[in-house]
mmCIF file of N, CA and C in Angstrom:
data_model
loop_
_atom_site.group_PDB
_atom_site.id
_atom_site.type_symbol
_atom_site.label_atom_id
_atom_site.label_comp_id
_atom_site.label_asym_id
_atom_site.label_seq_id
_atom_site.Cartn_x
_atom_site.Cartn_y
_atom_site.Cartn_z
ATOM 1 N N GLN R 28 -30.597 -16.085 211.582
ATOM 2 C CA GLN R 28 -29.706 -17.211 211.350
ATOM 3 C C GLN R 28 -29.040 -17.060 209.992
ATOM 4 N N VAL R 29 -27.824 -17.608 209.855
ATOM 5 C CA VAL R 29 -27.099 -17.531 208.603
ATOM 6 C C VAL R 29 -26.477 -18.886 208.307
ATOM 7 N N GLN R 30 -26.508 -19.277 207.046
ATOM 8 C CA GLN R 30 -25.893 -20.514 206.590
ATOM 9 C C GLN R 30 -24.628 -20.160 205.802
ATOM 10 N N LEU R 31 -23.574 -20.939 206.020
ATOM 11 C CA LEU R 31 -22.271 -20.635 205.442
ATOM 12 C C LEU R 31 -21.739 -21.831 204.653
ATOM 13 N N VAL R 32 -21.215 -21.562 203.461
ATOM 14 C CA VAL R 32 -20.635 -22.611 202.632
ATOM 15 C C VAL R 32 -19.283 -22.136 202.104
ATOM 16 N N GLU R 33 -18.227 -22.871 202.466
ATOM 17 C CA GLU R 33 -16.881 -22.523 202.013
ATOM 18 C C GLU R 33 -16.551 -23.216 200.689
ATOM 19 N N SER R 34 -15.651 -22.606 199.944
ATOM 20 C CA SER R 34 -15.148 -23.194 198.710
ATOM 21 C C SER R 34 -13.750 -22.658 198.442
ATOM 22 N N GLY R 35 -13.066 -23.294 197.493
ATOM 23 C CA GLY R 35 -11.765 -22.793 197.070
ATOM 24 C C GLY R 35 -10.579 -23.546 197.595
ATOM 25 N N GLY R 36 -10.815 -24.535 198.447
ATOM 26 C CA GLY R 36 -9.696 -25.306 198.958
ATOM 27 C C GLY R 36 -9.097 -26.191 197.879
ATOM 28 N N GLY R 37 -7.956 -26.795 198.200
ATOM 29 C CA GLY R 37 -7.309 -27.673 197.247
ATOM 30 C C GLY R 37 -5.890 -27.974 197.640
ATOM 31 N N LEU R 38 -5.159 -28.531 196.682
ATOM 32 C CA LEU R 38 -3.756 -28.894 196.878
ATOM 33 C C LEU R 38 -2.884 -27.852 196.189
ATOM 34 N N VAL R 39 -1.886 -27.353 196.906
ATOM 35 C CA VAL R 39 -0.997 -26.337 196.358
ATOM 36 C C VAL R 39 0.411 -26.588 196.874
ATOM 37 N N GLN R 40 1.399 -26.201 196.090
ATOM 38 C CA GLN R 40 2.784 -26.351 196.527
ATOM 39 C C GLN R 40 3.155 -25.229 197.490
ATOM 40 N N ALA R 41 4.113 -25.526 198.336
ATOM 41 C CA ALA R 41 4.614 -24.508 199.257
ATOM 42 C C ALA R 41 5.076 -23.278 198.463
ATOM 43 N N GLY R 42 4.714 -22.113 198.977
ATOM 44 C CA GLY R 42 5.017 -20.868 198.296
ATOM 45 C C GLY R 42 3.914 -20.382 197.385
ATOM 46 N N GLY R 43 2.943 -21.236 197.139
ATOM 47 C CA GLY R 43 1.839 -20.890 196.268
ATOM 48 C C GLY R 43 0.733 -20.131 196.989
ATOM 49 N N SER R 44 -0.359 -19.925 196.262
ATOM 50 C CA SER R 44 -1.486 -19.149 196.775
ATOM 51 C C SER R 44 -2.800 -19.878 196.546
ATOM 52 N N LEU R 45 -3.752 -19.576 197.406
ATOM 53 C CA LEU R 45 -5.136 -20.028 197.259
ATOM 54 C C LEU R 45 -6.043 -18.926 197.761
ATOM 55 N N ARG R 46 -7.247 -18.898 197.213
ATOM 56 C CA ARG R 46 -8.256 -17.957 197.692
ATOM 57 C C ARG R 46 -9.494 -18.736 198.107
ATOM 58 N N LEU R 47 -9.823 -18.656 199.367
ATOM 59 C CA LEU R 47 -11.020 -19.302 199.894
ATOM 60 C C LEU R 47 -12.172 -18.314 199.885
ATOM 61 N N SER R 48 -13.346 -18.835 199.620
ATOM 62 C CA SER R 48 -14.557 -18.022 199.664
ATOM 63 C C SER R 48 -15.570 -18.669 200.590
ATOM 64 N N CYS R 49 -16.400 -17.838 201.158
ATOM 65 C CA CYS R 49 -17.475 -18.299 202.027
ATOM 66 C C CYS R 49 -18.741 -17.560 201.608
ATOM 67 N N ALA R 50 -19.723 -18.318 201.136
ATOM 68 C CA ALA R 50 -20.987 -17.738 200.711
ATOM 69 C C ALA R 50 -21.998 -17.880 201.840
ATOM 70 N N ALA R 51 -22.663 -16.796 202.126
ATOM 71 C CA ALA R 51 -23.626 -16.775 203.221
ATOM 72 C C ALA R 51 -25.039 -16.606 202.695
ATOM 73 N N SER R 52 -25.957 -17.297 203.326
ATOM 74 C CA SER R 52 -27.376 -17.109 203.020
ATOM 75 C C SER R 52 -28.117 -16.948 204.331
ATOM 76 N N GLY R 53 -29.263 -16.357 204.247
ATOM 77 C CA GLY R 53 -30.011 -16.083 205.452
ATOM 78 C C GLY R 53 -30.112 -14.590 205.681
ATOM 79 N N ARG R 54 -30.500 -14.246 206.844
ATOM 80 C CA ARG R 54 -30.798 -12.863 207.129
ATOM 81 C C ARG R 54 -29.592 -12.084 207.629
ATOM 82 N N SER R 55 -29.479 -10.867 207.168
ATOM 83 C CA SER R 55 -28.596 -9.874 207.788
ATOM 84 C C SER R 55 -27.129 -10.271 207.829
ATOM 85 N N PHE R 56 -26.636 -10.814 206.710
ATOM 86 C CA PHE R 56 -25.205 -11.149 206.662
ATOM 87 C C PHE R 56 -24.359 -9.943 207.017
ATOM 88 N N SER R 57 -24.723 -8.785 206.522
ATOM 89 C CA SER R 57 -23.901 -7.589 206.725
ATOM 90 C C SER R 57 -23.835 -7.145 208.172
ATOM 91 N N SER R 58 -24.662 -7.718 209.027
ATOM 92 C CA SER R 58 -24.622 -7.341 210.439
ATOM 93 C C SER R 58 -23.674 -8.229 211.247
ATOM 94 N N TYR R 59 -23.151 -9.274 210.626
ATOM 95 C CA TYR R 59 -22.288 -10.212 211.332
ATOM 96 C C TYR R 59 -20.808 -9.902 211.118
ATOM 97 N N ASN R 60 -20.054 -10.073 212.184
ATOM 98 C CA ASN R 60 -18.603 -10.118 212.068
ATOM 99 C C ASN R 60 -18.233 -11.538 211.649
ATOM 100 N N MET R 61 -17.245 -11.658 210.778
ATOM 101 C CA MET R 61 -16.914 -12.963 210.203
ATOM 102 C C MET R 61 -15.496 -13.376 210.556
ATOM 103 N N GLY R 62 -15.327 -14.679 210.715
ATOM 104 C CA GLY R 62 -14.010 -15.189 211.038
ATOM 105 C C GLY R 62 -13.646 -16.397 210.193
ATOM 106 N N TRP R 63 -12.344 -16.625 210.088
ATOM 107 C CA TRP R 63 -11.806 -17.840 209.482
ATOM 108 C C TRP R 63 -11.009 -18.585 210.547
ATOM 109 N N PHE R 64 -11.233 -19.876 210.612
ATOM 110 C CA PHE R 64 -10.521 -20.762 211.532
ATOM 111 C C PHE R 64 -9.974 -21.934 210.727
ATOM 112 N N ARG R 65 -9.079 -22.668 211.329
ATOM 113 C CA ARG R 65 -8.567 -23.882 210.677
ATOM 114 C C ARG R 65 -8.306 -24.946 211.732
ATOM 115 N N GLN R 66 -8.356 -26.184 211.248
ATOM 116 C CA GLN R 66 -8.103 -27.312 212.142
ATOM 117 C C GLN R 66 -7.279 -28.345 211.398
ATOM 118 N N ALA R 67 -6.088 -28.576 211.906
ATOM 119 C CA ALA R 67 -5.203 -29.592 211.357
ATOM 120 C C ALA R 67 -5.456 -30.916 212.070
ATOM 121 N N PRO R 68 -5.110 -32.043 211.463
ATOM 122 C CA PRO R 68 -5.341 -33.342 212.093
ATOM 123 C C PRO R 68 -4.690 -33.427 213.461
ATOM 124 N N GLY R 69 -5.469 -33.850 214.438
ATOM 125 C CA GLY R 69 -4.951 -34.021 215.783
ATOM 126 C C GLY R 69 -4.785 -32.744 216.575
ATOM 127 N N LYS R 70 -5.202 -31.626 216.005
ATOM 128 C CA LYS R 70 -5.049 -30.346 216.691
ATOM 129 C C LYS R 70 -6.405 -29.686 216.900
ATOM 130 N N GLU R 71 -6.422 -28.726 217.812
ATOM 131 C CA GLU R 71 -7.646 -27.981 218.050
ATOM 132 C C GLU R 71 -7.865 -26.942 216.954
ATOM 133 N N ARG R 72 -9.100 -26.580 216.791
ATOM 134 C CA ARG R 72 -9.442 -25.534 215.831
ATOM 135 C C ARG R 72 -8.841 -24.207 216.320
ATOM 136 N N GLU R 73 -8.213 -23.482 215.396
ATOM 137 C CA GLU R 73 -7.554 -22.248 215.784
ATOM 138 C C GLU R 73 -7.970 -21.074 214.914
ATOM 139 N N PHE R 74 -7.896 -19.901 215.506
ATOM 140 C CA PHE R 74 -8.236 -18.661 214.821
ATOM 141 C C PHE R 74 -7.210 -18.351 213.743
ATOM 142 N N VAL R 75 -7.713 -17.855 212.603
ATOM 143 C CA VAL R 75 -6.842 -17.439 211.510
ATOM 144 C C VAL R 75 -6.986 -15.944 211.245
ATOM 145 N N ALA R 76 -8.225 -15.508 211.022
ATOM 146 C CA ALA R 76 -8.452 -14.108 210.675
ATOM 147 C C ALA R 76 -9.907 -13.758 210.939
ATOM 148 N N ALA R 77 -10.165 -12.471 211.099
ATOM 149 C CA ALA R 77 -11.537 -12.009 211.289
ATOM 150 C C ALA R 77 -11.700 -10.636 210.668
ATOM 151 N N ILE R 78 -12.946 -10.319 210.330
ATOM 152 C CA ILE R 78 -13.254 -9.027 209.736
ATOM 153 C C ILE R 78 -14.571 -8.541 210.313
ATOM 154 N N SER R 79 -14.621 -7.255 210.598
ATOM 155 C CA SER R 79 -15.820 -6.684 211.186
ATOM 156 C C SER R 79 -16.948 -6.590 210.168
ATOM 157 N N TRP R 80 -18.135 -6.282 210.632
ATOM 158 C CA TRP R 80 -19.337 -6.317 209.797
ATOM 159 C C TRP R 80 -19.229 -5.415 208.575
ATOM 160 N N ASN R 81 -18.524 -4.292 208.710
ATOM 161 C CA ASN R 81 -18.423 -3.357 207.584
ATOM 162 C C ASN R 81 -17.056 -3.413 206.900
ATOM 163 N N GLY R 82 -16.227 -4.371 207.300
ATOM 164 C CA GLY R 82 -14.903 -4.502 206.699
ATOM 165 C C GLY R 82 -13.889 -3.509 207.213
ATOM 166 N N GLY R 83 -14.269 -2.709 208.180
ATOM 167 C CA GLY R 83 -13.396 -1.661 208.656
ATOM 168 C C GLY R 83 -12.274 -2.116 209.555
ATOM 169 N N ASN R 84 -12.441 -3.279 210.150
ATOM 170 C CA ASN R 84 -11.423 -3.814 211.054
ATOM 171 C C ASN R 84 -11.113 -5.263 210.687
ATOM 172 N N THR R 85 -9.855 -5.592 210.683
ATOM 173 C CA THR R 85 -9.421 -6.961 210.427
ATOM 174 C C THR R 85 -8.421 -7.389 211.495
ATOM 175 N N TYR R 86 -8.381 -8.690 211.765
ATOM 176 C CA TYR R 86 -7.491 -9.247 212.775
ATOM 177 C C TYR R 86 -6.910 -10.536 212.218
ATOM 178 N N TYR R 87 -5.656 -10.804 212.590
ATOM 179 C CA TYR R 87 -4.970 -11.981 212.088
ATOM 180 C C TYR R 87 -4.194 -12.680 213.188
ATOM 181 N N ALA R 88 -4.114 -13.987 213.071
ATOM 182 C CA ALA R 88 -3.196 -14.727 213.920
ATOM 183 C C ALA R 88 -1.771 -14.370 213.510
ATOM 184 N N ASP R 89 -0.874 -14.390 214.468
ATOM 185 C CA ASP R 89 0.522 -14.043 214.168
ATOM 186 C C ASP R 89 1.105 -14.954 213.092
ATOM 187 N N SER R 90 0.658 -16.194 213.074
ATOM 188 C CA SER R 90 1.225 -17.172 212.151
ATOM 189 C C SER R 90 0.890 -16.877 210.682
ATOM 190 N N VAL R 91 -0.125 -16.049 210.431
ATOM 191 C CA VAL R 91 -0.526 -15.773 209.049
ATOM 192 C C VAL R 91 -0.391 -14.296 208.684
ATOM 193 N N LYS R 92 -0.069 -13.475 209.654
ATOM 194 C CA LYS R 92 0.020 -12.040 209.413
ATOM 195 C C LYS R 92 1.037 -11.742 208.323
ATOM 196 N N GLY R 93 0.644 -10.920 207.374
ATOM 197 C CA GLY R 93 1.511 -10.578 206.255
ATOM 198 C C GLY R 93 1.403 -11.523 205.080
ATOM 199 N N ARG R 94 0.752 -12.670 205.273
ATOM 200 C CA ARG R 94 0.600 -13.646 204.189
ATOM 201 C C ARG R 94 -0.858 -13.812 203.776
ATOM 202 N N PHE R 95 -1.773 -13.702 204.728
ATOM 203 C CA PHE R 95 -3.198 -13.888 204.472
ATOM 204 C C PHE R 95 -3.918 -12.547 204.544
ATOM 205 N N THR R 96 -4.980 -12.421 203.743
ATOM 206 C CA THR R 96 -5.798 -11.218 203.762
ATOM 207 C C THR R 96 -7.265 -11.613 203.740
ATOM 208 N N VAL R 97 -8.012 -11.095 204.695
ATOM 209 C CA VAL R 97 -9.446 -11.358 204.762
ATOM 210 C C VAL R 97 -10.182 -10.147 204.206
ATOM 211 N N SER R 98 -11.261 -10.411 203.476
ATOM 212 C CA SER R 98 -12.070 -9.339 202.901
ATOM 213 C C SER R 98 -13.519 -9.807 202.817
ATOM 214 N N ARG R 99 -14.411 -8.875 202.575
ATOM 215 C CA ARG R 99 -15.826 -9.235 202.454
ATOM 216 C C ARG R 99 -16.501 -8.331 201.439
ATOM 217 N N ASP R 100 -17.587 -8.864 200.870
ATOM 218 C CA ASP R 100 -18.421 -8.113 199.950
ATOM 219 C C ASP R 100 -19.858 -8.285 200.424
ATOM 220 N N ASN R 101 -20.369 -7.309 201.123
ATOM 221 C CA ASN R 101 -21.710 -7.442 201.695
ATOM 222 C C ASN R 101 -22.794 -7.439 200.623
ATOM 223 N N ALA R 102 -22.510 -6.860 199.486
ATOM 224 C CA ALA R 102 -23.491 -6.872 198.397
ATOM 225 C C ALA R 102 -23.662 -8.279 197.828
ATOM 226 N N LYS R 103 -22.600 -9.087 197.914
ATOM 227 C CA LYS R 103 -22.638 -10.454 197.394
ATOM 228 C C LYS R 103 -22.732 -11.493 198.496
ATOM 229 N N ASN R 104 -22.803 -11.052 199.742
ATOM 230 C CA ASN R 104 -22.895 -11.969 200.886
ATOM 231 C C ASN R 104 -21.733 -12.960 200.911
ATOM 232 N N THR R 105 -20.543 -12.462 200.686
ATOM 233 C CA THR R 105 -19.372 -13.335 200.688
ATOM 234 C C THR R 105 -18.247 -12.763 201.550
ATOM 235 N N VAL R 106 -17.457 -13.659 202.075
ATOM 236 C CA VAL R 106 -16.220 -13.300 202.759
ATOM 237 C C VAL R 106 -15.115 -14.179 202.182
ATOM 238 N N SER R 107 -13.941 -13.610 201.994
ATOM 239 C CA SER R 107 -12.855 -14.328 201.337
ATOM 240 C C SER R 107 -11.596 -14.318 202.182
ATOM 241 N N LEU R 108 -10.746 -15.285 201.909
ATOM 242 C CA LEU R 108 -9.441 -15.358 202.564
ATOM 243 C C LEU R 108 -8.405 -15.615 201.477
ATOM 244 N N GLN R 109 -7.612 -14.613 201.171
ATOM 245 C CA GLN R 109 -6.527 -14.751 200.218
ATOM 246 C C GLN R 109 -5.294 -15.229 200.962
ATOM 247 N N MET R 110 -4.768 -16.364 200.548
ATOM 248 C CA MET R 110 -3.641 -16.974 201.235
ATOM 249 C C MET R 110 -2.443 -17.029 200.290
ATOM 250 N N ASN R 111 -1.391 -16.330 200.638
ATOM 251 C CA ASN R 111 -0.172 -16.292 199.834
ATOM 252 C C ASN R 111 0.995 -16.908 200.614
ATOM 253 N N SER R 112 2.039 -17.223 199.901
ATOM 254 C CA SER R 112 3.255 -17.778 200.523
ATOM 255 C C SER R 112 2.910 -18.932 201.455
ATOM 256 N N LEU R 113 2.122 -19.841 200.953
ATOM 257 C CA LEU R 113 1.639 -20.938 201.785
ATOM 258 C C LEU R 113 2.774 -21.849 202.218
ATOM 259 N N LYS R 114 2.618 -22.373 203.436
ATOM 260 C CA LYS R 114 3.600 -23.266 204.031
ATOM 261 C C LYS R 114 2.927 -24.601 204.349
ATOM 262 N N SER R 115 3.720 -25.613 204.540
ATOM 263 C CA SER R 115 3.149 -26.926 204.844
ATOM 264 C C SER R 115 2.331 -26.888 206.135
ATOM 265 N N GLU R 116 2.739 -26.035 207.064
ATOM 266 C CA GLU R 116 2.005 -25.941 208.326
ATOM 267 C C GLU R 116 0.659 -25.238 208.189
ATOM 268 N N ASP R 117 0.347 -24.717 207.012
ATOM 269 C CA ASP R 117 -0.975 -24.157 206.765
ATOM 270 C C ASP R 117 -1.987 -25.235 206.374
ATOM 271 N N THR R 118 -1.526 -26.454 206.197
ATOM 272 C CA THR R 118 -2.421 -27.550 205.842
ATOM 273 C C THR R 118 -3.445 -27.784 206.943
ATOM 274 N N ALA R 119 -4.722 -27.735 206.573
ATOM 275 C CA ALA R 119 -5.806 -27.870 207.547
ATOM 276 C C ALA R 119 -7.137 -27.799 206.814
ATOM 277 N N VAL R 120 -8.187 -28.090 207.559
ATOM 278 C CA VAL R 120 -9.532 -27.769 207.095
ATOM 279 C C VAL R 120 -9.831 -26.349 207.557
ATOM 280 N N TYR R 121 -10.267 -25.521 206.617
ATOM 281 C CA TYR R 121 -10.551 -24.126 206.913
ATOM 282 C C TYR R 121 -12.057 -23.898 206.998
ATOM 283 N N TYR R 122 -12.459 -23.190 208.048
ATOM 284 C CA TYR R 122 -13.863 -22.924 208.308
ATOM 285 C C TYR R 122 -14.120 -21.413 208.351
ATOM 286 N N CYS R 123 -15.242 -20.996 207.812
ATOM 287 C CA CYS R 123 -15.686 -19.631 208.075
ATOM 288 C C CYS R 123 -16.795 -19.688 209.120
ATOM 289 N N ALA R 124 -16.922 -18.599 209.837
ATOM 290 C CA ALA R 124 -17.872 -18.548 210.944
ATOM 291 C C ALA R 124 -18.396 -17.130 211.102
ATOM 292 N N ALA R 125 -19.559 -17.032 211.717
ATOM 293 C CA ALA R 125 -20.206 -15.740 211.909
ATOM 294 C C ALA R 125 -20.526 -15.520 213.382
ATOM 295 N N THR R 126 -20.417 -14.259 213.778
ATOM 296 C CA THR R 126 -20.712 -13.900 215.158
ATOM 297 C C THR R 126 -21.251 -12.481 215.220
ATOM 298 N N SER R 127 -22.001 -12.212 216.271
ATOM 299 C CA SER R 127 -22.460 -10.849 216.519
ATOM 300 C C SER R 127 -21.537 -10.142 217.506
ATOM 301 N N ARG R 128 -20.561 -10.863 218.039
ATOM 302 C CA ARG R 128 -19.621 -10.306 219.015
ATOM 303 C C ARG R 128 -18.490 -9.573 218.283
ATOM 304 N N ILE R 129 -17.995 -8.544 218.914
ATOM 305 C CA ILE R 129 -16.879 -7.811 218.322
ATOM 306 C C ILE R 129 -15.557 -8.358 218.855
ATOM 307 N N TYR R 130 -14.507 -8.156 218.097
ATOM 308 C CA TYR R 130 -13.161 -8.600 218.470
ATOM 309 C C TYR R 130 -13.135 -10.080 218.850
ATOM 310 N N ALA R 131 -13.893 -10.893 218.147
ATOM 311 C CA ALA R 131 -14.020 -12.309 218.478
ATOM 312 C C ALA R 131 -12.924 -13.102 217.795
ATOM 313 N N ILE R 132 -12.107 -13.794 218.597
ATOM 314 C CA ILE R 132 -11.056 -14.641 218.039
ATOM 315 C C ILE R 132 -11.099 -16.054 218.611
ATOM 316 N N ALA R 133 -12.043 -16.339 219.465
ATOM 317 C CA ALA R 133 -12.162 -17.667 220.057
ATOM 318 C C ALA R 133 -13.278 -18.454 219.381
ATOM 319 N N VAL R 134 -13.074 -19.757 219.280
ATOM 320 C CA VAL R 134 -14.081 -20.630 218.673
ATOM 321 C C VAL R 134 -15.428 -20.466 219.358
ATOM 322 N N THR R 135 -15.402 -20.375 220.668
ATOM 323 C CA THR R 135 -16.649 -20.320 221.444
ATOM 324 C C THR R 135 -17.419 -19.022 221.254
ATOM 325 N N GLN R 136 -16.785 -18.034 220.637
ATOM 326 C CA GLN R 136 -17.452 -16.756 220.432
ATOM 327 C C GLN R 136 -18.262 -16.697 219.137
ATOM 328 N N TYR R 137 -18.176 -17.738 218.337
ATOM 329 C CA TYR R 137 -18.862 -17.769 217.052
ATOM 330 C C TYR R 137 -20.095 -18.659 217.119
ATOM 331 N N ASP R 138 -21.156 -18.218 216.437
ATOM 332 C CA ASP R 138 -22.450 -18.879 216.537
ATOM 333 C C ASP R 138 -22.779 -19.764 215.347
ATOM 334 N N TYR R 139 -22.263 -19.421 214.169
ATOM 335 C CA TYR R 139 -22.600 -20.156 212.949
ATOM 336 C C TYR R 139 -21.315 -20.558 212.233
ATOM 337 N N TRP R 140 -21.329 -21.782 211.691
ATOM 338 C CA TRP R 140 -20.138 -22.359 211.066
ATOM 339 C C TRP R 140 -20.480 -22.995 209.732
ATOM 340 N N GLY R 141 -19.532 -22.922 208.813
ATOM 341 C CA GLY R 141 -19.623 -23.684 207.589
ATOM 342 C C GLY R 141 -19.117 -25.095 207.802
ATOM 343 N N GLN R 142 -19.137 -25.885 206.728
ATOM 344 C CA GLN R 142 -18.734 -27.282 206.827
ATOM 345 C C GLN R 142 -17.231 -27.474 206.644
ATOM 346 N N GLY R 143 -16.555 -26.451 206.166
ATOM 347 C CA GLY R 143 -15.116 -26.500 206.013
ATOM 348 C C GLY R 143 -14.671 -26.863 204.613
ATOM 349 N N THR R 144 -13.451 -26.451 204.276
ATOM 350 C CA THR R 144 -12.836 -26.801 203.002
ATOM 351 C C THR R 144 -11.377 -27.153 203.253
ATOM 352 N N GLN R 145 -10.905 -28.219 202.623
ATOM 353 C CA GLN R 145 -9.555 -28.731 202.879
ATOM 354 C C GLN R 145 -8.521 -27.942 202.083
ATOM 355 N N VAL R 146 -7.476 -27.548 202.771
ATOM 356 C CA VAL R 146 -6.309 -26.939 202.137
ATOM 357 C C VAL R 146 -5.104 -27.811 202.453
ATOM 358 N N THR R 147 -4.430 -28.260 201.417
ATOM 359 C CA THR R 147 -3.239 -29.086 201.595
ATOM 360 C C THR R 147 -2.071 -28.429 200.882
ATOM 361 N N VAL R 148 -1.005 -28.181 201.628
ATOM 362 C CA VAL R 148 0.188 -27.544 201.080
ATOM 363 C C VAL R 148 1.309 -28.575 201.075
ATOM 364 N N SER R 149 1.791 -28.871 199.887
ATOM 365 C CA SER R 149 2.862 -29.865 199.760
ATOM 366 C C SER R 149 4.212 -29.165 199.770
ATOM 367 N N SER R 150 5.161 -29.792 200.448
ATOM 368 C CA SER R 150 6.501 -29.182 200.562
ATOM 369 C C SER R 150 7.444 -29.750 199.521
#
């Protein structure tokens, strides 16, 4: 089992940047593939980005491709999401999640979730 805690959210102007972090505790963090999801008010939780257990593979939603970068540091048990060129439509609660499944981009494919961190982009 793994416990996840996100941080780094906040209020930023459109065009700005934020870096989210997710700290993991528990066993075998390095064996999990990690994902970032977001949920805006009144909308379903959606996939943002994912990274494989060794960082060798990354996946992005089309809406964030070229603007967001996911990375991980297995020595520090952390996964990060660098968000650049933020838009108002990026406003949401952002969640990190862990899974043992490969190529996982669906909410139902993830087993462990953090509590989320709010990102608000003002236009």
